[in-house]
Coordinates of C-alpha atoms (C1' of nucleotides) in Angstrom, one line a residue:
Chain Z
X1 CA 6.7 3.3 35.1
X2 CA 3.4 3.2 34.4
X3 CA 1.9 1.8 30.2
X4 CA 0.1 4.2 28.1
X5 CA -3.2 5.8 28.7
X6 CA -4.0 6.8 25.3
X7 CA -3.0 3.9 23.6
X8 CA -4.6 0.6 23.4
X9 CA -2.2 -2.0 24.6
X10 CA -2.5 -4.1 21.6
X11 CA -1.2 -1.0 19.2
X12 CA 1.9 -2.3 21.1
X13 CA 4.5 -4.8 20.3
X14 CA 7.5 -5.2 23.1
X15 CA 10.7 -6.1 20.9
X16 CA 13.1 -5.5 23.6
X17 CA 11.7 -6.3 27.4
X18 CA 12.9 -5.3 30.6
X19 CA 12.5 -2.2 33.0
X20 CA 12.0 1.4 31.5
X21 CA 15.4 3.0 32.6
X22 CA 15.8 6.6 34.3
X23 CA 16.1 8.9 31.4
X24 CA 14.4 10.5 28.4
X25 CA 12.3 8.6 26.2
X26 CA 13.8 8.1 22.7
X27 CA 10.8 8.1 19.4
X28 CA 12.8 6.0 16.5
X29 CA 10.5 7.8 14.0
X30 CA 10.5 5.9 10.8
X31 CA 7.3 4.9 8.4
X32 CA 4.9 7.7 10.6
X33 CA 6.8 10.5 9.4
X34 CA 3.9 12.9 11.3
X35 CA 3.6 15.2 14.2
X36 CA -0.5 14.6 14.3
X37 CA -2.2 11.4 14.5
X38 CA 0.8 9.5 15.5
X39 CA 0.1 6.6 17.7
X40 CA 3.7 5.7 18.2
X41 CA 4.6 9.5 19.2
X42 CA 1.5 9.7 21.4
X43 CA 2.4 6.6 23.0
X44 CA 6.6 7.5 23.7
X45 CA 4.9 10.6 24.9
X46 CA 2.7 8.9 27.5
X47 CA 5.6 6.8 28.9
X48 CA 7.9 10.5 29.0
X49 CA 4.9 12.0 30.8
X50 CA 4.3 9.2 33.2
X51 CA 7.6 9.3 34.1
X52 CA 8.5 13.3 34.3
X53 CA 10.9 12.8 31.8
X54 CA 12.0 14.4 28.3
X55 CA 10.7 13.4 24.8
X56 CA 12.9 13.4 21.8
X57 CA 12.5 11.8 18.3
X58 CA 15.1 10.9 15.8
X59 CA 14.9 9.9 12.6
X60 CA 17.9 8.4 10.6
X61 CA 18.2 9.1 7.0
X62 CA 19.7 6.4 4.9
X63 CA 21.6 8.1 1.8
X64 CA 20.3 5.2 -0.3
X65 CA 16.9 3.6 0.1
X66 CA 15.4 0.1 -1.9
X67 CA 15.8 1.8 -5.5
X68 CA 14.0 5.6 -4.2
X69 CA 15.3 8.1 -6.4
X70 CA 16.4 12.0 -5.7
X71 CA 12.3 13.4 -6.0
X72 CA 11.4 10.5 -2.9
X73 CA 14.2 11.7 -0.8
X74 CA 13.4 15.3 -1.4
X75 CA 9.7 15.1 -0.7
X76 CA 10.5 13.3 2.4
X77 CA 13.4 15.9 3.8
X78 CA 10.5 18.7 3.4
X79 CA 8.0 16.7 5.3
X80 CA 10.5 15.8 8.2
X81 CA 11.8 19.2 8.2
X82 CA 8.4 21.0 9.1
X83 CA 8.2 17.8 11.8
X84 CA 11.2 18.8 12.8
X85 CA 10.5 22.5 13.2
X86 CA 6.8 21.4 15.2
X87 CA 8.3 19.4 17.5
X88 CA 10.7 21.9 18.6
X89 CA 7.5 24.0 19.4
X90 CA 6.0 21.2 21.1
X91 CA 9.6 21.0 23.9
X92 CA 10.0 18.1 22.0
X93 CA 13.3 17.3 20.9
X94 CA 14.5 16.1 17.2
X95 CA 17.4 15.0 15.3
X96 CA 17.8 13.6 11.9
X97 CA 20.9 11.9 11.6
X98 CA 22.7 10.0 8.6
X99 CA 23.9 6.5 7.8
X100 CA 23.1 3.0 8.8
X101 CA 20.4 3.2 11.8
X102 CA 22.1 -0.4 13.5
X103 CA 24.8 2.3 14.2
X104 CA 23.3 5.7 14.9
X105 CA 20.3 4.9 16.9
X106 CA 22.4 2.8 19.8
X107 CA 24.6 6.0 19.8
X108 CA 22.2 8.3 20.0
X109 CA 20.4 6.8 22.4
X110 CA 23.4 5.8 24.8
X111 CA 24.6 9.4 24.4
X112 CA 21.5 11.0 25.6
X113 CA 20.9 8.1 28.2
X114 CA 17.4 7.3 26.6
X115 CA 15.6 5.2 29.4
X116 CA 13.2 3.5 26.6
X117 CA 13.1 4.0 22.8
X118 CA 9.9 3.5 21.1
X119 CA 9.6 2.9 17.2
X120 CA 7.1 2.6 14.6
X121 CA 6.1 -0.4 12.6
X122 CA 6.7 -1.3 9.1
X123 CA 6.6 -4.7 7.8
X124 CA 9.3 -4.5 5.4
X125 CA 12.4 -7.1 5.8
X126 CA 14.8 -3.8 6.5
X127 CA 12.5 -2.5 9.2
X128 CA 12.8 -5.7 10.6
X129 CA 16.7 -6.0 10.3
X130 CA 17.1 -2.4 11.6
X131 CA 15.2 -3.7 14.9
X132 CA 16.9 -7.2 15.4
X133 CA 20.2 -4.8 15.1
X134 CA 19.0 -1.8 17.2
X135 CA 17.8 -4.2 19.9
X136 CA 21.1 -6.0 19.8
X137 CA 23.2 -2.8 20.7
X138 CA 21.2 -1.4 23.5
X139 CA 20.6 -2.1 27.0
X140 CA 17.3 -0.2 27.5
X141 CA 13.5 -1.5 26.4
X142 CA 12.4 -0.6 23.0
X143 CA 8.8 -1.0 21.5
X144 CA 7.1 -1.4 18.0
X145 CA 3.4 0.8 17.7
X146 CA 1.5 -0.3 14.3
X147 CA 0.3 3.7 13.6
X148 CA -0.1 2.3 10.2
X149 CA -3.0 0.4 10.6
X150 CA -6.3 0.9 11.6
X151 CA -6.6 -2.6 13.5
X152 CA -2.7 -3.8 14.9
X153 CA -1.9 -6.3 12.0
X154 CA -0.9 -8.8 14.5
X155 CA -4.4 -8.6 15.9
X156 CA -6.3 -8.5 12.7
X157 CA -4.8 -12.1 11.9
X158 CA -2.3 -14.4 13.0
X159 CA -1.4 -15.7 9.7
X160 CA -1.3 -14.7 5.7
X161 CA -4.9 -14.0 4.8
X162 CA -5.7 -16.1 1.5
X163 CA -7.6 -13.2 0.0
X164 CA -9.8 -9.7 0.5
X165 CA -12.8 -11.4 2.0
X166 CA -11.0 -13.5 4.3
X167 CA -9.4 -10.4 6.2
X168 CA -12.6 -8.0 5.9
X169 CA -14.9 -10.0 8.4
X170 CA -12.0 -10.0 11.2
X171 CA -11.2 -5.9 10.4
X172 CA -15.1 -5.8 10.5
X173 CA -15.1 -7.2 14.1
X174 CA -12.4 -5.0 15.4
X175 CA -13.5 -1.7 13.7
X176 CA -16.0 -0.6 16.2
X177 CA -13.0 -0.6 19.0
X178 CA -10.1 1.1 16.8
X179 CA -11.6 3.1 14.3
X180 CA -11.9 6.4 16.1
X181 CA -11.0 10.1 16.8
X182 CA -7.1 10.5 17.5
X183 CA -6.1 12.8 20.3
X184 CA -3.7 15.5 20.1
X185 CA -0.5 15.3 20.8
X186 CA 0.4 17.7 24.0
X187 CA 3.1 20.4 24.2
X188 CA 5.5 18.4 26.1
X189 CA 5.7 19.2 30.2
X190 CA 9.6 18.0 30.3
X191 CA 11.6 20.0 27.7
X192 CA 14.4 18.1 25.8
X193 CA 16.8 20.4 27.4
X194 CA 20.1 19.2 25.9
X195 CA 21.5 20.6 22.8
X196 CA 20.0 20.0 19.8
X197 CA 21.7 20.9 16.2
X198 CA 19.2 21.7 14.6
X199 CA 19.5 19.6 11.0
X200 CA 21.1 21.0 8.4
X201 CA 18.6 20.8 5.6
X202 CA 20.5 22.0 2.0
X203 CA 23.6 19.3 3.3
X204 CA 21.6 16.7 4.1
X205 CA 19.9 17.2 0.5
X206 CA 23.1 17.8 -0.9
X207 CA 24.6 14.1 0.3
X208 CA 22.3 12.3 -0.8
X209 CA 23.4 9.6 -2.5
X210 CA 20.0 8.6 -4.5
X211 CA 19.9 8.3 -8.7
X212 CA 17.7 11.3 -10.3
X213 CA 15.0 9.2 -12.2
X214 CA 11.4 11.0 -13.3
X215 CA 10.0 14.5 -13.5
X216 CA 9.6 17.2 -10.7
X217 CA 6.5 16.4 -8.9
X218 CA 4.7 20.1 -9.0
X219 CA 1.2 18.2 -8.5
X220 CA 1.9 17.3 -4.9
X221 CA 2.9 19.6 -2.2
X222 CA 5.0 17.3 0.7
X223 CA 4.4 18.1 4.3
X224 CA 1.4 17.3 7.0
X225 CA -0.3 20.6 6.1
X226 CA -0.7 19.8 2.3
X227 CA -1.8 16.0 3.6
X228 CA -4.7 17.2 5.7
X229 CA -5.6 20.1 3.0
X230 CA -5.6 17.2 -0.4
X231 CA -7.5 14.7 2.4
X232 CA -10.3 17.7 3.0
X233 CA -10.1 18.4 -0.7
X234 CA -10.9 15.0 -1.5
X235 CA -14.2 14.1 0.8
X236 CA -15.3 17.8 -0.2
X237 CA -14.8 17.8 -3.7
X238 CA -14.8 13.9 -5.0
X239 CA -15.8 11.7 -2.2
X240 CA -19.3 11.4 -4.0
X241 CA -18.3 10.6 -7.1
X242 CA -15.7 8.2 -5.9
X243 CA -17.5 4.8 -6.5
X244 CA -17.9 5.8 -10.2
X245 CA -14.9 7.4 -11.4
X246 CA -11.7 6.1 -9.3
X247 CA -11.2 3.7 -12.0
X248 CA -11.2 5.9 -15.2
X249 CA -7.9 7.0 -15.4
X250 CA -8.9 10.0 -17.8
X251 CA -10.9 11.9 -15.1
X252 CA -8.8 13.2 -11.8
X253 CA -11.5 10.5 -10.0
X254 CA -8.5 8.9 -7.5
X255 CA -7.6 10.1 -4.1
X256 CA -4.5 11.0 -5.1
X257 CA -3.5 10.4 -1.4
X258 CA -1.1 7.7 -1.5
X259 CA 1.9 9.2 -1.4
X260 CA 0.9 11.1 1.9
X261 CA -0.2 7.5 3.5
X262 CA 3.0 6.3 2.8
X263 CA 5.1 9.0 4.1
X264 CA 3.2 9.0 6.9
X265 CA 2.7 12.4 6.3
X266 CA -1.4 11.3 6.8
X267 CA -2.9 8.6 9.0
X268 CA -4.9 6.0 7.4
X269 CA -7.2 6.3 10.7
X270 CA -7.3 9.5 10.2
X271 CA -8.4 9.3 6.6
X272 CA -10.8 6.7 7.2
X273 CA -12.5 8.3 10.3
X274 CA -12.9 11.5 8.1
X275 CA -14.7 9.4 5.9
X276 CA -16.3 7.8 7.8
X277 CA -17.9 11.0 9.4
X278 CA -19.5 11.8 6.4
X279 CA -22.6 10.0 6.3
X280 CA -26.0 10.3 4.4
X281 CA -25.9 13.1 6.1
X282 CA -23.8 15.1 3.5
X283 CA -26.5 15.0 1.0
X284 CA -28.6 17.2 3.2
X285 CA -31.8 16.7 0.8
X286 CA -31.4 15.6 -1.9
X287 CA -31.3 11.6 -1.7
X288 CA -29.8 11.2 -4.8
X289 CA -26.5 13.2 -3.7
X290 CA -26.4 11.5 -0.3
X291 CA -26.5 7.8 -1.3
X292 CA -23.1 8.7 -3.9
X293 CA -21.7 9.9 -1.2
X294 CA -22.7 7.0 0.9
X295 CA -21.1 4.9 -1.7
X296 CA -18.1 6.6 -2.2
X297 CA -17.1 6.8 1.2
X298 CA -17.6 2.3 1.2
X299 CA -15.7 2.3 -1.3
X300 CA -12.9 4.8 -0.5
X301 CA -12.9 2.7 3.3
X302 CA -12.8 -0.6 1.3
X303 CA -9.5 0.7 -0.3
X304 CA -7.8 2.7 2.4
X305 CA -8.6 0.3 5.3
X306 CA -9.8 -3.6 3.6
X307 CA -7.0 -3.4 0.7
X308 CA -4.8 -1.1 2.4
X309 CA -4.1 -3.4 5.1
X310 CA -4.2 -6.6 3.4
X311 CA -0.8 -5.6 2.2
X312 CA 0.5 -5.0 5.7
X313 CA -0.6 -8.4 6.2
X314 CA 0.8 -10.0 3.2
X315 CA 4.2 -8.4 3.5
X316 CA 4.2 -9.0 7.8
X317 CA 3.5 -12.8 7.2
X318 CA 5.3 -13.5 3.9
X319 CA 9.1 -12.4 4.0
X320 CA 9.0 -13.1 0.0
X321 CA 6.8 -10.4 -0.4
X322 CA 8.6 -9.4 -3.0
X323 CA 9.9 -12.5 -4.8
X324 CA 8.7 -15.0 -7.2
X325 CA 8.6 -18.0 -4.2
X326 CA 6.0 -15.7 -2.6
X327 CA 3.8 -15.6 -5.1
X328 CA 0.5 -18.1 -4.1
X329 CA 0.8 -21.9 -4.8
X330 CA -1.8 -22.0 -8.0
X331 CA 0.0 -18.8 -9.3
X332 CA 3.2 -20.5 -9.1
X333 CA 1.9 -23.9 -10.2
X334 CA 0.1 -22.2 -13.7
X335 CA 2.6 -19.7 -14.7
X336 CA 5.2 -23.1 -14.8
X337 CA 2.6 -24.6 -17.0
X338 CA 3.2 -21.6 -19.7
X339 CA 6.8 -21.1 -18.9
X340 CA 7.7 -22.5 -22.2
X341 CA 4.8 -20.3 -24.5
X342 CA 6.1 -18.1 -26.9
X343 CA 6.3 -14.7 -26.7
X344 CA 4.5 -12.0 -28.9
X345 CA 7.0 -9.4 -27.5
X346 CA 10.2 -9.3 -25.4
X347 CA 11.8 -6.2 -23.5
X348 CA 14.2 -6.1 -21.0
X349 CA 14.0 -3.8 -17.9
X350 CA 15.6 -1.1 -19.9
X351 CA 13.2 -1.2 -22.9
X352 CA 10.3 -0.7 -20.3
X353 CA 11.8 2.1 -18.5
X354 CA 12.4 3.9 -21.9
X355 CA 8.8 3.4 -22.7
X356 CA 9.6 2.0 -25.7
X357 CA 7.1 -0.8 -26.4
X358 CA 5.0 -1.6 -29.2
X359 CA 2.3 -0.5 -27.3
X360 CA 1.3 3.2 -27.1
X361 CA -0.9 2.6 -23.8
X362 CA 2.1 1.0 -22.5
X363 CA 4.5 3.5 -23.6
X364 CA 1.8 6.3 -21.7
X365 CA 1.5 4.7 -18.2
X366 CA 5.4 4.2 -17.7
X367 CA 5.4 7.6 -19.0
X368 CA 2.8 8.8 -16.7
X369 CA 4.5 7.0 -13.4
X370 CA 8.0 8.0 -14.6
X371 CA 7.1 12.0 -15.2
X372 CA 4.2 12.4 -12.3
X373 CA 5.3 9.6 -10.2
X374 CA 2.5 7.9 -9.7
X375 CA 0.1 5.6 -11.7
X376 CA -3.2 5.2 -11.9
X377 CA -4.5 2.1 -10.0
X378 CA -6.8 0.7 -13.3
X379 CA -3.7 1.0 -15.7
X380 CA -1.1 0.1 -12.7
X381 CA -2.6 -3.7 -13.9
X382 CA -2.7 -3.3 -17.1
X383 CA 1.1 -1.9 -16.6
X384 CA 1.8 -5.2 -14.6
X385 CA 0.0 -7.2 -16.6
X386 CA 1.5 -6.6 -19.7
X387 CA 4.9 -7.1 -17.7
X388 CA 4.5 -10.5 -17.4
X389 CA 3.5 -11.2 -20.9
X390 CA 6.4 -9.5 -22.3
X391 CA 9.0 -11.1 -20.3
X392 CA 10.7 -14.3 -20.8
X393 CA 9.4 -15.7 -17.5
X394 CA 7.5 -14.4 -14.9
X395 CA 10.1 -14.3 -12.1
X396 CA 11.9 -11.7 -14.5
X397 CA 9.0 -10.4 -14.3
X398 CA 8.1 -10.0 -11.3
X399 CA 11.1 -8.0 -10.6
X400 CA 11.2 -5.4 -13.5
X401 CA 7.6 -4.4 -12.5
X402 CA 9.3 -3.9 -8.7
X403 CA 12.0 -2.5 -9.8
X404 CA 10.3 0.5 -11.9
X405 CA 7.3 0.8 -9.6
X406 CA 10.3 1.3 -6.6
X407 CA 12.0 4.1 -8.9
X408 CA 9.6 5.8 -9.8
X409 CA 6.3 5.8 -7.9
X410 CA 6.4 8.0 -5.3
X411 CA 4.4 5.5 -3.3
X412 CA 7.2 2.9 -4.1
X413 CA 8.2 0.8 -1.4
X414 CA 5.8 0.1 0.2
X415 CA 3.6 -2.9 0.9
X416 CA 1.0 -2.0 -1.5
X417 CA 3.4 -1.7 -4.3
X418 CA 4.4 -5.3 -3.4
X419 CA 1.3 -6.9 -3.4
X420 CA -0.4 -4.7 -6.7
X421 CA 2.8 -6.7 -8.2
X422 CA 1.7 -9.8 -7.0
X423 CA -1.4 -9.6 -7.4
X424 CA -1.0 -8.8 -11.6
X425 CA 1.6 -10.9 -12.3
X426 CA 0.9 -14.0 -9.8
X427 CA -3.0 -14.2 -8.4
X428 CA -2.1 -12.9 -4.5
X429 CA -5.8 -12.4 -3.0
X430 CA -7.0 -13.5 -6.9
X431 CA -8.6 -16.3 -8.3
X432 CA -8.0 -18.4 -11.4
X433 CA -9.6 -17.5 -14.6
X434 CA -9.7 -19.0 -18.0
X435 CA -6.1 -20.3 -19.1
X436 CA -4.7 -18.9 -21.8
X437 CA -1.0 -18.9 -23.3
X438 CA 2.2 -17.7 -20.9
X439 CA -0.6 -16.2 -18.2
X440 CA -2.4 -19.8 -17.5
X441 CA -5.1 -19.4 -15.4
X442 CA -4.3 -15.5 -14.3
X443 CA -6.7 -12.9 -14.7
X444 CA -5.4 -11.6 -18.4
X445 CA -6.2 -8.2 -19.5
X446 CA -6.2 -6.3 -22.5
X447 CA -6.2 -3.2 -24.9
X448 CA -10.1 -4.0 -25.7
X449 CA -10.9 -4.1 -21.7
X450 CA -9.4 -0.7 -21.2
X451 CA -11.1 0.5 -24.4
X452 CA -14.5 -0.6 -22.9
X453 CA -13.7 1.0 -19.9
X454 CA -12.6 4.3 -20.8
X455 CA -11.1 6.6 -23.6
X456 CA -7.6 5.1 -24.3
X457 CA -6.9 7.7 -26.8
X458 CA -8.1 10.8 -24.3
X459 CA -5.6 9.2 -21.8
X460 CA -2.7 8.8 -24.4
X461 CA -3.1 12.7 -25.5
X462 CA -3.5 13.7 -21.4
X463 CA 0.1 12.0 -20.8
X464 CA 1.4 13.8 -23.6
X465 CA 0.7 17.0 -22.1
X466 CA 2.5 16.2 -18.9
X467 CA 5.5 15.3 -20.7
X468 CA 5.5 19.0 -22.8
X469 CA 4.6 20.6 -19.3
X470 CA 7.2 19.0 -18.2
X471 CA 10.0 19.4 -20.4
X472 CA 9.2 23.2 -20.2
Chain D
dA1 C1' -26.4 -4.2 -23.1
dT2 C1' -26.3 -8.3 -20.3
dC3 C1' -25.2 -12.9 -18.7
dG4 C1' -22.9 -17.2 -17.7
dG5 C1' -18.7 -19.8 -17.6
dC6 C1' -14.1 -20.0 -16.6
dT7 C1' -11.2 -22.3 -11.9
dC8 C1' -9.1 -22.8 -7.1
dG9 C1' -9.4 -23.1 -2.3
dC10 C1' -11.0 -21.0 2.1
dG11 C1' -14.1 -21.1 5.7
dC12 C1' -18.5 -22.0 7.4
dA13 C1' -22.6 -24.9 7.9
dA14 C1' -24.1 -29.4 8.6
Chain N
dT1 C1' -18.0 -33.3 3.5
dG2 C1' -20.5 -30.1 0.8
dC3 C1' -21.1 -25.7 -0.8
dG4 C1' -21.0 -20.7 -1.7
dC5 C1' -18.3 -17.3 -3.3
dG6 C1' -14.5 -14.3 -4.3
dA7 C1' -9.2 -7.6 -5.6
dA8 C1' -10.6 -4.3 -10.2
dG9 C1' -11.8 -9.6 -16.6
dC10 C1' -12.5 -11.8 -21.0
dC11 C1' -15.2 -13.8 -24.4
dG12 C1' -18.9 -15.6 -26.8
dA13 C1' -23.9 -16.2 -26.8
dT14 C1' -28.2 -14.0 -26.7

DNA sequence: ATCGGCTCGCGCAA
DNA sequence: TGCGCGAAGCCGAT
């Protein structure tokens, strides 16, 4: 059967080898949970069409997910059922089954006599489990597609990059061949003809088996529609003033995309070719207005693509990702030093969670990630920061600032939560700084930074209001 | 308001 | 082997 040809070869990984059977093609849809912009789908769709044969995508739903609570689940369920109800449209089958995907994706795919079965990638150690385990059960080819990243992360670097300017040169190099348009995914020629039960949305909600932790999350919509419509929203309405305001957490000056990214409910190529589109040109002629624009769309790409997938990289090459023993050799090496400093403050994991510090700034970020579900990136430091100092040792650490971000940030779980952590609490992609007491030599922040930065009062009263509008 | 120093190690130039 | 420089800061000097 003949490869892809819409795909760039390098997109793909082969994790099971061998002939492509007779048979539909099987999509294992997993971190990309999109119709649009899917390299993985497009890709199991040109290997179905090469071959004249059916398309069908399943997803497996795991009633209990790394720590995600009942508001992850139930944005995700509304963004797979609208995937669900496209693909149908498309003659594209779908099924969202239930339990441990070692099990259900062998029988799924030995009961429809799947020829191939394509996945997505994810770096994460239960991705990789789940594909050791799938592979081991079937008897048919199956292959990985990075439709995370702009540039494969395998091809970006062979190794953990040491920091943000040792990966940006090599994505630099490869951006002019991957960062482009995206073609659209085709009404499929072969109709998935068998039967297919069409999921039962309220049960599947109803079993789930996740804690309820944090607010309802009115601010964001879940699905591919609302993705594309806060993406447009953002280059239209605060792309220019980006570069300034993304890092005052009383203005709305962030993207606020993040939780569509990782849902896969938006593509980060798609993002960052949007952006990328608008050039000086959106200033028209005014200069001024055109170079913020300019700079806000480097500085959004530096995020999305440079930062973004420095994660990917950290958590593909460094299975600790989210341990102490993965923290950088220095980090390690300093916070020992200190490991026997006093402590102005100690709280356990439950103390933190009930916002019950002795600081009030504290106190409002874990309020504002536990009621909204999501933190802003300036105080998610601060946050981490003061983690570390309040902790007997930073291992403990380490692990409570996980463990909260995992519950309650609806972009929790994801490699960017990991190395945020790491970053705060042990220098990943950092560099040393002055040494002080319990941090060493990592970068220490404090209540008079923020104040210089913005108005910590203004953000203290702004949480406040979420938690009455909230409670109402 | 602005500036330099802090401190480690990568990667490139020589 | 030497050297420049870096994921978002802090602090004290000017």
């Amino acid at each position: 059967m003949a490869s892809s040809t819409r795909v760039q070869p390098e997109r793909v990984r082969i994790l099971r080898g061998g002939e492509i059977a007779p048979g539909p093609v099987l999509y294992w849809l997993r971190r990309e949970q999109r119709v649009h912009d899917n390299w993985a789908l497009l890709y199991a769709q040109d290997l179905a069409l090469a071959g004249g044969r059916p398309l069908g995508v399943v997803f497996c739903l795991v009633p209990s997910f790394l720590g995600a609570a009942r508001r992850h689940f139930e944005f995700m369920l509304a963004g797979l059922h609208s995937v669900g109800d496209e693909l149908a449209a498309l003659q594209i089958g779908f099924f969202c089954l239930r339990g441990d995907p070692a099990r259900e994706i062998p029988a799924l795919a030995a009961s429809c006599h799947a020829g191939c079965l394509v996945t997505d990638f994810n770096p994460l150690r239960i991705s990789r489990q789940w594909e050791q385990a799938v592979c081991a059960r079937v008897e048919i080819p199956v292959h990985l597609v990075d439709a995370h990243n702009v540039v494969p992360v395998w091809l970006a670097s062979d190794k953990q990059e040491y920091a943000a300017r040792t990966l940006r040169p090599k994505l630099r190099r490869q951006l002019p061949r991957f960062l482009s348009d995206l073609p659209a995914v085709r009404r499929h020629a072969y109709p998935w003809l068998q039967d297919v039960a069409r999921p039962d949305w309220p049960l599947l909600a109803r079993r789930l088996r996740a804690p309820v932790a944090g607010g309802a999350l009115a601010w964001c919509r879940s699905g591919e529609a609302a993705a594309r419509a806060a993406l447009a929203h953002f280059l239209d309405e605060r792309l220019a003033a980006y570069a300034t305001a993304r890092n005052d957490p009383t203005t709305a000056g962030q993207s606020d995309l993040s939780p569509y990214l990782h849902f896969g409910q938006l593509a980060p190529q798609r993002a960052a070719y949007a952006a990328a589109q608008r050039a000086g040109a959106a200033g028209g002629a005014d200069p001024a207005a055109a170079a913020a624009v300019a700079a806000g769309r480097d500085a959004f790409l530096e995020e999305l693509i440079v930062r973004r997938e420095l994660s990917d990289n950290f958590c593909h090459y460094n299975h600790d990702y989210d341990r102490y023993e993965g923290l950088p050799a220095w980090g390690r090496r300093t916070l020992e030093d200190h490991l026997d400093d006093p402590r102005t403050h100690l709280y356990d994991l439950a103390a933190f969670e009930a916002a019950a510090t002795h600081d009030s700034l504290w106190n409002a970020a874990q309020t504002e990630l536990a009621v909204r579900g999501k933190l802003h990136g300036y105080l998610r430091m601060y946050w981490a920061k003061k983690i570390l100092e309040w902790t007997r040792d930073p291992a403990e650490g380490l692990s409570i600032a996980i463990a909260l971000n995992d519950r309650y940030s609806l972009d929790g779980r994801d490699p960017n939560g990991y190395a945020g952590c790491a970053w705060s609490i042990g220098g990943l992609h950092d560099r040393p700084w002055t040494e002080r007491p319990v941090f060493g030599k990592i970068r220490f922040m404090n209540l008079a930074g923020c104040r210089r930065k913005f108005r910590v009062d203004r953000y203290i009263e702004r949480v406040q209001r979420w938690t009455q509008e909230d409670s109402r």
